[in-house]
Amino acid sequence: MKRKRQYNSINAYLWLALLALAGCFTENQNEASQIVMKEKQISFSDKNHVLDNNDNFSPDGNFLCYDTRGTIFNEDIGNCKTIEKIEIATGRETILYEPESITGEQAAPGVGAVSWHPSEEKVIFIQGPLLEEVKERGYYGKQNRTGVEVSTDGKGAITKVDMRDVSTEGPTIPGAQRGGTHRHEYSRNGKRIGFTYDDFLVTNIDRTIGYMEKNQDSPEGYSHYFSVIVKPAGKGRSKAGQIEKAYGDSWVDSAGTMRAFIGKVRAGNGLDYDTSLFVADIPDNVDITTAFSGDSDTYPKPPEGIKIRRLTYSGSVSDIVRGSADGKKIAYLAGDKEGVKQIFLIDADGSELSSDKRKQPLQLSHFSNHASCVRWHPSGNWVLSIVNGNIAASCTKPGNNFGKSVMLTNDKQDRNQLVVSGNGEMLAYNIFQPNKNTGKERGFMQIFVMELAMDELNDIFNIQK
């Protein structure tokens, strides 16, 4: 009997050891391995080339658009003088838009935050008051800007996108905004434009999100009809569960019928706040002209038919949330148990409170340092991010490799503003570089690109072509 007990005891120890080993393997599969890929600097001129985490690639993947903020006076968008593009193969830079401007503590007009249309040769960016408008409108500010499109053929053809009307003599012109739109993003089919919005007339309500689309009733001289998506509760006046601020937004699906965003929400105790993931459902048949544009005392209201869904209820969601190319999943950043910002995934129709565990959030990454600049690869097979200045790819395919991360760079460079080409074959990002031409201490933000070795990534993640 003693020998049998001893044998059973040995078996138990072996079993515990195997469990421990299996646990270590499971944990280690989420640690980032390395597969360093080559990167190339494509901009060298003595100016900043700011990608600003927008949609900067041209539809054919041959160009990138950027703004030049921080080149003159300070880092503010208000001091940016030009909207430009760069040819990736040659590094040739072309000025797309250069208004007459003044720079200083107060600036006009202020341009920046540029994104390329997904299928047309034009870009959209923010613009403040022109010089001749300053006397009436004042200088550039987050509550004093609109969206402008310019052709990318270098001829400078301008389209005014959203009208700004801050008159207090009557109701706001239908389809106009009364403050400032920012970080414009085309839906992948190009039919809708999402943005953040700050109101000028009603100042006790914080930032929110909105959308625009072309409409026959758009204000005269402007291409799009404006509407907010969320009307927040007044600052400090919300009740438990109400949204006081909406931001960090991005389209989920290609048709622009789902806009994901971060909501600053009054917590259940009525005192604190949570930052949670939401989705606004905007069906194709929503009539944007049913929106109320507001008046001097009344904040704008969304059109009829928009529904807001809350997806998360714990953790602090941050940065910009991102929808997968097929519109089925959302990637977002939130703190793990140690407070490190990790990548989480959730179905676009999911909820943290769902009884179906498959619809609940799932932690994808397990980095030891904060992740940032989350971007889906168009294949949907991995999510890209920046960790400690280096680029990581994290596998999203269900199975043994789910959450496995691979570092595509391994150095002390401080990369930021990551963007992915439409075909998924190239990444672009900013790195600050010293001014080698003059030897002066001051340097500039330059653009780097990386061609992705797709076969190597697929092999590492065991993804079949």
GROMACS .gro file of C-alpha atoms in nm:
model
  465
    1MET     CA    1   0.000   0.000   0.000
    2LYS     CA    2   0.283   0.238   0.083
    3ARG     CA    3   0.436   0.179  -0.259
    4LYS     CA    4   0.100   0.248  -0.428
    5ARG     CA    5   0.055   0.568  -0.229
    6GLN     CA    6   0.407   0.673  -0.323
    7TYR     CA    7   0.331   0.600  -0.691
    8ASN     CA    8   0.009   0.804  -0.673
    9SER     CA    9   0.198   1.086  -0.503
   10ILE     CA   10   0.457   1.089  -0.781
   11ASN     CA   11   0.177   1.093  -1.040
   12ALA     CA   12   0.019   1.389  -0.861
   13TYR     CA   13   0.345   1.582  -0.861
   14LEU     CA   14   0.397   1.503  -1.231
   15TRP     CA   15   0.043   1.615  -1.308
   16LEU     CA   16   0.088   1.941  -1.118
   17ALA     CA   17   0.417   2.000  -1.298
   18LEU     CA   18   0.252   1.942  -1.635
   19LEU     CA   19  -0.028   2.182  -1.542
   20ALA     CA   20   0.225   2.444  -1.441
   21LEU     CA   21   0.416   2.393  -1.765
   22ALA     CA   22   0.095   2.419  -1.966
   23GLY     CA   23   0.008   2.738  -1.780
   24CYS     CA   24   0.346   2.885  -1.860
   25PHE     CA   25   0.307   2.795  -2.225
   26THR     CA   26  -0.038   2.952  -2.240
   27GLU     CA   27   0.095   3.270  -2.085
   28ASN     CA   28   0.405   3.278  -2.304
   29GLN     CA   29   0.209   3.245  -2.624
   30ASN     CA   30   0.086   3.599  -2.562
   31GLU     CA   31   0.435   3.739  -2.514
   32ALA     CA   32   0.560   3.925  -2.819
   33SER     CA   33   0.815   3.747  -3.035
   34GLN     CA   34   1.017   3.933  -3.298
   35ILE     CA   35   1.021   3.940  -3.675
   36VAL     CA   36   1.194   4.266  -3.761
   37MET     CA   37   1.095   4.419  -4.095
   38LYS     CA   38   1.272   4.689  -4.290
   39GLU     CA   39   1.150   5.045  -4.274
   40LYS     CA   40   1.231   5.336  -4.501
   41GLN     CA   41   1.234   5.711  -4.444
   42ILE     CA   42   1.060   5.887  -4.734
   43SER     CA   43   1.043   6.253  -4.621
   44PHE     CA   44   1.352   6.465  -4.553
   45SER     CA   45   1.257   6.832  -4.603
   46ASP     CA   46   1.288   7.083  -4.319
   47LYS     CA   47   0.924   7.079  -4.213
   48ASN     CA   48   0.695   6.859  -4.009
   49HIS     CA   49   0.504   6.586  -4.195
   50VAL     CA   50   0.223   6.503  -3.952
   51LEU     CA   51   0.001   6.204  -4.031
   52ASP     CA   52  -0.215   6.265  -3.720
   53ASN     CA   53  -0.348   5.906  -3.708
   54ASN     CA   54  -0.591   5.975  -3.994
   55ASP     CA   55  -0.660   5.789  -4.321
   56ASN     CA   56  -0.354   5.918  -4.505
   57PHE     CA   57  -0.299   5.668  -4.787
   58SER     CA   58  -0.426   5.748  -5.136
   59PRO     CA   59  -0.670   5.494  -5.284
   60ASP     CA   60  -0.394   5.345  -5.501
   61GLY     CA   61  -0.148   5.334  -5.210
   62ASN     CA   62   0.112   5.544  -5.393
   63PHE     CA   63   0.083   5.866  -5.189
   64LEU     CA   64   0.036   5.988  -4.834
   65CYS     CA   65  -0.126   6.315  -4.724
   66TYR     CA   66  -0.011   6.512  -4.420
   67ASP     CA   67  -0.011   6.856  -4.260
   68THR     CA   68   0.287   7.068  -4.156
   69ARG     CA   69   0.183   7.188  -3.810
   70GLY     CA   70   0.467   7.270  -3.574
   71THR     CA   71   0.697   7.389  -3.851
   72ILE     CA   72   0.632   7.753  -3.763
   73PHE     CA   73   0.596   7.906  -3.416
   74ASN     CA   74   0.444   7.612  -3.221
   75GLU     CA   75   0.277   7.271  -3.247
   76ASP     CA   76  -0.081   7.402  -3.275
   77ILE     CA   77  -0.286   7.322  -3.583
   78GLY     CA   78  -0.363   7.693  -3.597
   79ASN     CA   79  -0.005   7.755  -3.706
   80CYS     CA   80  -0.007   7.494  -3.982
   81LYS     CA   81   0.036   7.658  -4.322
   82THR     CA   82   0.000   7.376  -4.576
   83ILE     CA   83  -0.179   7.054  -4.665
   84GLU     CA   84   0.052   6.833  -4.872
   85LYS     CA   85   0.106   6.491  -5.026
   86ILE     CA   86   0.419   6.286  -5.076
   87GLU     CA   87   0.487   6.021  -5.339
   88ILE     CA   88   0.607   5.711  -5.154
   89ALA     CA   89   0.832   5.580  -5.431
   90THR     CA   90   1.018   5.906  -5.496
   91GLY     CA   91   0.969   6.122  -5.186
   92ARG     CA   92   0.844   6.406  -5.408
   93GLU     CA   93   0.630   6.649  -5.209
   94THR     CA   94   0.338   6.848  -5.352
   95ILE     CA   95   0.153   7.132  -5.177
   96LEU     CA   96  -0.220   7.069  -5.216
   97TYR     CA   97  -0.343   7.373  -5.026
   98GLU     CA   98  -0.160   7.681  -4.901
   99PRO     CA   99  -0.385   7.967  -4.793
  100GLU     CA  100  -0.259   8.316  -4.730
  101SER     CA  101  -0.197   8.308  -4.357
  102ILE     CA  102  -0.044   8.471  -4.054
  103THR     CA  103   0.116   8.282  -3.770
  104GLY     CA  104   0.173   8.361  -3.407
  105GLU     CA  105  -0.011   8.325  -3.081
  106GLN     CA  106  -0.325   8.386  -3.284
  107ALA     CA  107  -0.333   8.240  -3.632
  108ALA     CA  108  -0.542   8.233  -3.946
  109PRO     CA  109  -0.675   8.032  -4.101
  110GLY     CA  110  -0.536   7.718  -3.937
  111VAL     CA  111  -0.547   7.395  -4.139
  112GLY     CA  112  -0.469   7.032  -4.060
  113ALA     CA  113  -0.584   6.680  -3.970
  114VAL     CA  114  -0.609   6.565  -4.332
  115SER     CA  115  -0.762   6.237  -4.459
  116TRP     CA  116  -0.781   6.094  -4.811
  117HIS     CA  117  -1.110   5.993  -4.969
  118PRO     CA  118  -1.124   5.611  -5.001
  119SER     CA  119  -1.190   5.610  -5.378
  120GLU     CA  120  -1.158   5.965  -5.513
  121GLU     CA  121  -0.867   6.201  -5.571
  122LYS     CA  122  -0.945   6.446  -5.293
  123VAL     CA  123  -0.865   6.498  -4.926
  124ILE     CA  124  -1.058   6.657  -4.641
  125PHE     CA  125  -0.912   6.869  -4.361
  126ILE     CA  126  -1.009   7.128  -4.102
  127GLN     CA  127  -0.986   7.499  -4.171
  128GLY     CA  128  -1.037   7.800  -3.948
  129PRO     CA  129  -1.135   8.153  -4.049
  130LEU     CA  130  -0.959   8.303  -4.349
  131LEU     CA  131  -0.779   8.632  -4.305
  132GLU     CA  132  -1.070   8.830  -4.442
  133GLU     CA  133  -1.307   8.650  -4.199
  134VAL     CA  134  -1.107   8.709  -3.881
  135LYS     CA  135  -1.267   9.045  -3.804
  136GLU     CA  136  -1.612   8.885  -3.804
  137ARG     CA  137  -1.536   8.529  -3.685
  138GLY     CA  138  -1.224   8.564  -3.471
  139TYR     CA  139  -0.919   8.341  -3.489
  140TYR     CA  140  -0.886   7.965  -3.522
  141GLY     CA  141  -1.012   7.749  -3.237
  142LYS     CA  142  -1.178   7.414  -3.176
  143GLN     CA  143  -1.518   7.590  -3.183
  144ASN     CA  144  -1.429   7.788  -3.494
  145ARG     CA  145  -1.351   7.557  -3.786
  146THR     CA  146  -1.511   7.367  -4.072
  147GLY     CA  147  -1.431   7.086  -4.315
  148VAL     CA  148  -1.281   7.162  -4.656
  149GLU     CA  149  -1.197   6.930  -4.945
  150VAL     CA  150  -0.921   6.991  -5.195
  151SER     CA  151  -0.836   6.796  -5.509
  152THR     CA  152  -0.512   6.597  -5.499
  153ASP     CA  153  -0.409   6.676  -5.857
  154GLY     CA  154  -0.222   6.982  -5.732
  155LYS     CA  155  -0.463   7.230  -5.893
  156GLY     CA  156  -0.612   7.333  -5.558
  157ALA     CA  157  -0.981   7.294  -5.642
  158ILE     CA  158  -1.168   7.361  -5.316
  159THR     CA  159  -1.507   7.234  -5.195
  160LYS     CA  160  -1.668   7.379  -4.884
  161VAL     CA  161  -1.814   7.084  -4.696
  162ASP     CA  162  -2.003   7.204  -4.388
  163MET     CA  163  -2.154   7.547  -4.331
  164ARG     CA  164  -2.096   7.730  -4.003
  165ASP     CA  165  -2.375   7.956  -3.876
  166VAL     CA  166  -2.341   8.117  -3.532
  167SER     CA  167  -2.607   8.382  -3.577
  168THR     CA  168  -2.819   8.440  -3.266
  169GLU     CA  169  -3.095   8.625  -3.447
  170GLY     CA  170  -3.294   8.310  -3.519
  171PRO     CA  171  -3.271   7.932  -3.558
  172THR     CA  172  -2.946   7.791  -3.699
  173ILE     CA  173  -2.971   7.732  -4.076
  174PRO     CA  174  -3.085   7.370  -4.125
  175GLY     CA  175  -2.787   7.149  -4.211
  176ALA     CA  176  -2.532   7.397  -4.074
  177GLN     CA  177  -2.313   7.361  -3.766
  178ARG     CA  178  -2.249   7.632  -3.508
  179GLY     CA  179  -1.896   7.562  -3.384
  180GLY     CA  180  -1.625   7.340  -3.520
  181THR     CA  181  -1.592   7.000  -3.685
  182HIS     CA  182  -1.265   6.806  -3.653
  183ARG     CA  183  -1.087   6.482  -3.749
  184HIS     CA  184  -1.310   6.416  -4.048
  185GLU     CA  185  -1.328   6.052  -4.156
  186TYR     CA  186  -1.495   5.920  -4.471
  187SER     CA  187  -1.690   5.597  -4.442
  188ARG     CA  188  -1.520   5.333  -4.655
  189ASN     CA  189  -1.785   5.370  -4.926
  190GLY     CA  190  -1.727   5.747  -4.918
  191LYS     CA  191  -2.092   5.840  -4.861
  192ARG     CA  192  -2.075   5.969  -4.506
  193ILE     CA  193  -1.823   6.177  -4.313
  194GLY     CA  194  -1.784   6.131  -3.939
  195PHE     CA  195  -1.620   6.385  -3.707
  196THR     CA  196  -1.594   6.525  -3.357
  197TYR     CA  197  -1.780   6.847  -3.286
  198ASP     CA  198  -1.757   7.140  -3.044
  199ASP     CA  199  -2.043   7.391  -3.019
  200PHE     CA  200  -1.984   7.767  -3.003
  201LEU     CA  201  -2.329   7.887  -2.898
  202VAL     CA  202  -2.406   7.644  -2.614
  203THR     CA  203  -2.086   7.610  -2.415
  204ASN     CA  204  -2.208   7.410  -2.117
  205ILE     CA  205  -2.214   7.092  -2.328
  206ASP     CA  206  -1.888   6.910  -2.396
  207ARG     CA  207  -1.747   6.762  -2.719
  208THR     CA  208  -1.963   6.520  -2.915
  209ILE     CA  209  -1.963   6.334  -3.245
  210GLY     CA  210  -2.156   6.388  -3.567
  211TYR     CA  211  -2.183   6.294  -3.932
  212MET     CA  212  -2.247   6.459  -4.267
  213GLU     CA  213  -2.373   6.341  -4.603
  214LYS     CA  214  -2.462   6.499  -4.936
  215ASN     CA  215  -2.820   6.611  -4.956
  216GLN     CA  216  -3.027   6.825  -5.192
  217ASP     CA  217  -3.120   7.039  -4.891
  218SER     CA  218  -2.760   7.107  -4.790
  219PRO     CA  219  -2.698   7.477  -4.720
  220GLU     CA  220  -2.633   7.673  -5.038
  221GLY     CA  221  -2.268   7.672  -5.137
  222TYR     CA  222  -2.182   7.368  -4.924
  223SER     CA  223  -2.170   7.002  -5.025
  224HIS     CA  224  -2.293   6.827  -4.709
  225TYR     CA  225  -2.573   6.838  -4.453
  226PHE     CA  226  -2.456   6.840  -4.089
  227SER     CA  227  -2.597   6.661  -3.786
  228VAL     CA  228  -2.483   6.556  -3.442
  229ILE     CA  229  -2.508   6.186  -3.356
  230VAL     CA  230  -2.513   6.225  -2.978
  231LYS     CA  231  -2.656   6.510  -2.773
  232PRO     CA  232  -2.457   6.491  -2.445
  233ALA     CA  233  -2.592   6.586  -2.107
  234GLY     CA  234  -2.473   6.921  -1.972
  235LYS     CA  235  -2.130   6.935  -1.809
  236GLY     CA  236  -2.161   6.815  -1.450
  237ARG     CA  237  -2.538   6.778  -1.483
  238SER     CA  238  -2.567   6.420  -1.603
  239LYS     CA  239  -2.748   6.140  -1.424
  240ALA     CA  240  -2.609   5.788  -1.377
  241GLY     CA  241  -2.559   5.623  -1.717
  242GLN     CA  242  -2.586   5.944  -1.919
  243ILE     CA  243  -2.316   6.050  -2.167
  244GLU     CA  244  -2.146   6.385  -2.095
  245LYS     CA  245  -1.886   6.367  -2.371
  246ALA     CA  246  -1.843   6.162  -2.692
  247TYR     CA  247  -1.508   6.126  -2.869
  248GLY     CA  248  -1.248   5.876  -2.998
  249ASP     CA  249  -1.491   5.781  -3.276
  250SER     CA  250  -1.449   5.580  -3.596
  251TRP     CA  251  -1.664   5.405  -3.855
  252VAL     CA  252  -1.720   5.034  -3.793
  253ASP     CA  253  -1.872   4.917  -4.121
  254SER     CA  254  -1.789   5.026  -4.476
  255ALA     CA  255  -2.140   5.166  -4.536
  256GLY     CA  256  -2.118   5.410  -4.246
  257THR     CA  257  -2.419   5.269  -4.060
  258MET     CA  258  -2.228   5.214  -3.735
  259ARG     CA  259  -2.017   5.478  -3.561
  260ALA     CA  260  -1.822   5.350  -3.258
  261PHE     CA  261  -1.711   5.600  -2.997
  262ILE     CA  262  -1.601   5.651  -2.639
  263GLY     CA  263  -1.856   5.797  -2.402
  264LYS     CA  264  -1.771   5.974  -2.079
  265VAL     CA  265  -2.053   5.838  -1.865
  266ARG     CA  266  -2.173   5.927  -1.517
  267ALA     CA  267  -2.104   5.625  -1.295
  268GLY     CA  268  -2.370   5.446  -1.094
  269ASN     CA  269  -2.269   5.623  -0.773
  270GLY     CA  270  -2.369   5.954  -0.932
  271LEU     CA  271  -2.028   6.107  -0.860
  272ASP     CA  272  -1.756   5.945  -1.068
  273TYR     CA  273  -1.725   5.888  -1.443
  274ASP     CA  274  -1.656   5.587  -1.665
  275THR     CA  275  -1.520   5.592  -2.019
  276SER     CA  276  -1.704   5.322  -2.209
  277LEU     CA  277  -1.738   5.191  -2.564
  278PHE     CA  278  -2.059   5.279  -2.750
  279VAL     CA  279  -2.196   5.226  -3.099
  280ALA     CA  280  -2.437   5.457  -3.279
  281ASP     CA  281  -2.656   5.275  -3.533
  282ILE     CA  282  -2.732   5.506  -3.828
  283PRO     CA  283  -2.935   5.305  -4.083
  284ASP     CA  284  -2.920   5.400  -4.451
  285ASN     CA  285  -3.281   5.518  -4.440
  286VAL     CA  286  -3.222   5.777  -4.166
  287ASP     CA  287  -3.335   6.115  -4.300
  288ILE     CA  288  -3.062   6.353  -4.188
  289THR     CA  289  -3.289   6.652  -4.255
  290THR     CA  290  -3.502   6.549  -3.954
  291ALA     CA  291  -3.215   6.667  -3.734
  292PHE     CA  292  -3.262   6.992  -3.545
  293SER     CA  293  -2.975   7.233  -3.605
  294GLY     CA  294  -3.048   7.432  -3.288
  295ASP     CA  295  -3.063   7.801  -3.203
  296SER     CA  296  -2.879   8.042  -2.978
  297ASP     CA  297  -3.011   7.875  -2.662
  298THR     CA  298  -3.078   7.520  -2.782
  299TYR     CA  299  -2.822   7.253  -2.866
  300PRO     CA  300  -2.859   7.056  -3.194
  301LYS     CA  301  -3.045   6.723  -3.188
  302PRO     CA  302  -2.976   6.407  -3.394
  303PRO     CA  303  -3.212   6.297  -3.673
  304GLU     CA  304  -3.486   6.045  -3.609
  305GLY     CA  305  -3.388   5.679  -3.623
  306ILE     CA  306  -3.039   5.682  -3.464
  307LYS     CA  307  -2.995   5.438  -3.177
  308ILE     CA  308  -2.710   5.437  -2.923
  309ARG     CA  309  -2.584   5.110  -2.771
  310ARG     CA  310  -2.345   5.074  -2.478
  311LEU     CA  311  -2.100   4.784  -2.517
  312THR     CA  312  -1.871   4.807  -2.211
  313TYR     CA  313  -1.939   4.885  -1.847
  314SER     CA  314  -1.602   4.835  -1.676
  315GLY     CA  315  -1.248   4.951  -1.743
  316SER     CA  316  -1.141   5.279  -1.898
  317VAL     CA  317  -1.161   5.284  -2.278
  318SER     CA  318  -0.919   5.532  -2.436
  319ASP     CA  319  -0.763   5.665  -2.758
  320ILE     CA  320  -0.954   5.593  -3.084
  321VAL     CA  321  -1.170   5.283  -3.129
  322ARG     CA  322  -1.147   5.096  -3.461
  323GLY     CA  323  -1.382   4.874  -3.661
  324SER     CA  324  -1.259   4.574  -3.860
  325ALA     CA  325  -1.274   4.584  -4.240
  326ASP     CA  326  -1.575   4.350  -4.245
  327GLY     CA  327  -1.756   4.563  -3.984
  328LYS     CA  328  -1.806   4.271  -3.748
  329LYS     CA  329  -1.563   4.355  -3.467
  330ILE     CA  330  -1.430   4.657  -3.280
  331ALA     CA  331  -1.080   4.692  -3.137
  332TYR     CA  332  -1.023   4.933  -2.850
  333LEU     CA  333  -0.775   5.011  -2.574
  334ALA     CA  334  -0.854   4.966  -2.208
  335GLY     CA  335  -0.655   4.901  -1.892
  336ASP     CA  336  -0.591   4.544  -1.780
  337LYS     CA  337  -0.583   4.435  -1.415
  338GLU     CA  338  -0.246   4.606  -1.373
  339GLY     CA  339  -0.363   4.925  -1.544
  340VAL     CA  340  -0.164   4.864  -1.864
  341LYS     CA  341  -0.344   4.971  -2.182
  342GLN     CA  342  -0.417   4.653  -2.378
  343ILE     CA  343  -0.607   4.578  -2.698
  344PHE     CA  344  -0.953   4.433  -2.648
  345LEU     CA  345  -1.194   4.298  -2.910
  346ILE     CA  346  -1.572   4.283  -2.906
  347ASP     CA  347  -1.836   4.199  -3.165
  348ALA     CA  348  -2.002   4.507  -3.313
  349ASP     CA  349  -2.333   4.375  -3.176
  350GLY     CA  350  -2.179   4.258  -2.850
  351SER     CA  351  -2.205   4.370  -2.489
  352GLU     CA  352  -2.011   4.316  -2.170
  353LEU     CA  353  -2.344   4.224  -2.011
  354SER     CA  354  -2.438   3.966  -2.276
  355SER     CA  355  -2.527   3.618  -2.151
  356ASP     CA  356  -2.340   3.484  -2.455
  357LYS     CA  357  -1.970   3.486  -2.366
  358ARG     CA  358  -1.884   3.507  -2.736
  359LYS     CA  359  -2.041   3.854  -2.740
  360GLN     CA  360  -1.843   3.978  -2.441
  361PRO     CA  361  -1.511   4.168  -2.467
  362LEU     CA  362  -1.198   3.959  -2.507
  363GLN     CA  363  -0.848   4.077  -2.420
  364LEU     CA  364  -0.624   4.038  -2.723
  365SER     CA  365  -0.283   4.171  -2.617
  366HIS     CA  366  -0.077   4.107  -2.304
  367PHE     CA  367   0.198   4.366  -2.335
  368SER     CA  368   0.407   4.477  -2.039
  369ASN     CA  369   0.375   4.842  -2.154
  370HIS     CA  370   0.090   5.056  -2.286
  371ALA     CA  371  -0.030   5.000  -2.643
  372SER     CA  372  -0.141   5.289  -2.866
  373CYS     CA  373  -0.240   5.374  -3.226
  374VAL     CA  374  -0.459   5.066  -3.275
  375ARG     CA  375  -0.525   4.974  -3.639
  376TRP     CA  376  -0.686   4.669  -3.800
  377HIS     CA  377  -0.508   4.502  -4.086
  378PRO     CA  378  -0.756   4.485  -4.379
  379SER     CA  379  -0.739   4.103  -4.373
  380GLY     CA  380  -0.889   4.107  -4.024
  381ASN     CA  381  -0.625   3.853  -3.917
  382TRP     CA  382  -0.435   4.086  -3.686
  383VAL     CA  383  -0.444   4.422  -3.515
  384LEU     CA  384  -0.146   4.654  -3.533
  385SER     CA  385  -0.037   4.886  -3.254
  386ILE     CA  386   0.261   5.072  -3.114
  387VAL     CA  387   0.427   4.960  -2.790
  388ASN     CA  388   0.732   5.141  -2.648
  389GLY     CA  389   0.774   5.313  -2.983
  390ASN     CA  390   0.781   4.983  -3.172
  391ILE     CA  391   0.519   4.829  -3.401
  392ALA     CA  392   0.338   4.513  -3.294
  393ALA     CA  393   0.102   4.280  -3.481
  394SER     CA  394  -0.142   4.076  -3.267
  395CYS     CA  395  -0.326   3.776  -3.409
  396THR     CA  396  -0.707   3.791  -3.398
  397LYS     CA  397  -0.779   3.448  -3.553
  398PRO     CA  398  -0.953   3.212  -3.309
  399GLY     CA  399  -0.738   2.921  -3.198
  400ASN     CA  400  -0.401   2.859  -3.037
  401ASN     CA  401  -0.244   3.172  -3.185
  402PHE     CA  402  -0.515   3.413  -3.073
  403GLY     CA  403  -0.344   3.703  -2.895
  404LYS     CA  404   0.002   3.604  -3.009
  405SER     CA  405   0.196   3.925  -3.077
  406VAL     CA  406   0.495   3.984  -3.300
  407MET     CA  407   0.718   4.291  -3.285
  408LEU     CA  408   0.793   4.424  -3.635
  409THR     CA  409   1.058   4.667  -3.506
  410ASN     CA  410   1.296   4.646  -3.213
  411ASP     CA  411   1.482   4.966  -3.127
  412LYS     CA  412   1.452   5.289  -2.929
  413GLN     CA  413   1.286   5.498  -3.201
  414ASP     CA  414   0.964   5.674  -3.096
  415ARG     CA  415   0.714   5.580  -3.368
  416ASN     CA  416   0.364   5.725  -3.366
  417GLN     CA  417   0.059   5.804  -3.582
  418LEU     CA  418   0.039   5.457  -3.738
  419VAL     CA  419  -0.167   5.414  -4.057
  420VAL     CA  420  -0.224   5.114  -4.287
  421SER     CA  421  -0.264   5.114  -4.664
  422GLY     CA  422  -0.594   5.002  -4.814
  423ASN     CA  423  -0.444   4.683  -4.957
  424GLY     CA  424  -0.268   4.605  -4.630
  425GLU     CA  425   0.077   4.581  -4.786
  426MET     CA  426   0.232   4.890  -4.626
  427LEU     CA  427   0.243   5.079  -4.298
  428ALA     CA  428   0.327   5.446  -4.253
  429TYR     CA  429   0.410   5.637  -3.937
  430ASN     CA  430   0.596   5.938  -3.798
  431ILE     CA  431   0.936   5.948  -3.630
  432PHE     CA  432   1.096   6.268  -3.505
  433GLN     CA  433   1.435   6.320  -3.670
  434PRO     CA  434   1.712   6.570  -3.588
  435ASN     CA  435   1.779   6.832  -3.853
  436LYS     CA  436   2.080   6.677  -4.027
  437ASN     CA  437   2.086   6.941  -4.300
  438THR     CA  438   2.165   7.233  -4.073
  439GLY     CA  439   2.309   7.062  -3.770
  440LYS     CA  440   2.076   7.262  -3.547
  441GLU     CA  441   1.918   7.103  -3.244
  442ARG     CA  442   1.569   7.146  -3.382
  443GLY     CA  443   1.441   6.858  -3.589
  444PHE     CA  444   1.121   6.763  -3.769
  445MET     CA  445   0.856   6.494  -3.778
  446GLN     CA  446   0.932   6.272  -4.078
  447ILE     CA  447   0.739   5.994  -4.251
  448PHE     CA  448   0.861   5.635  -4.256
  449VAL     CA  449   0.704   5.340  -4.436
  450MET     CA  450   0.730   4.963  -4.396
  451GLU     CA  451   0.640   4.698  -4.652
  452LEU     CA  452   0.480   4.409  -4.468
  453ALA     CA  453   0.624   4.062  -4.531
  454MET     CA  454   0.283   3.901  -4.547
  455ASP     CA  455   0.406   3.544  -4.596
  456GLU     CA  456   0.623   3.563  -4.285
  457LEU     CA  457   0.338   3.701  -4.077
  458ASN     CA  458   0.097   3.438  -4.204
  459ASP     CA  459   0.349   3.165  -4.123
  460ILE     CA  460   0.407   3.294  -3.770
  461PHE     CA  461   0.033   3.311  -3.703
  462ASN     CA  462  -0.029   2.983  -3.891
  463ILE     CA  463  -0.275   3.155  -4.123
  464GLN     CA  464  -0.344   2.987  -4.454
  465LYS     CA  465  -0.334   3.204  -4.767
   0.00000   0.00000   0.00000
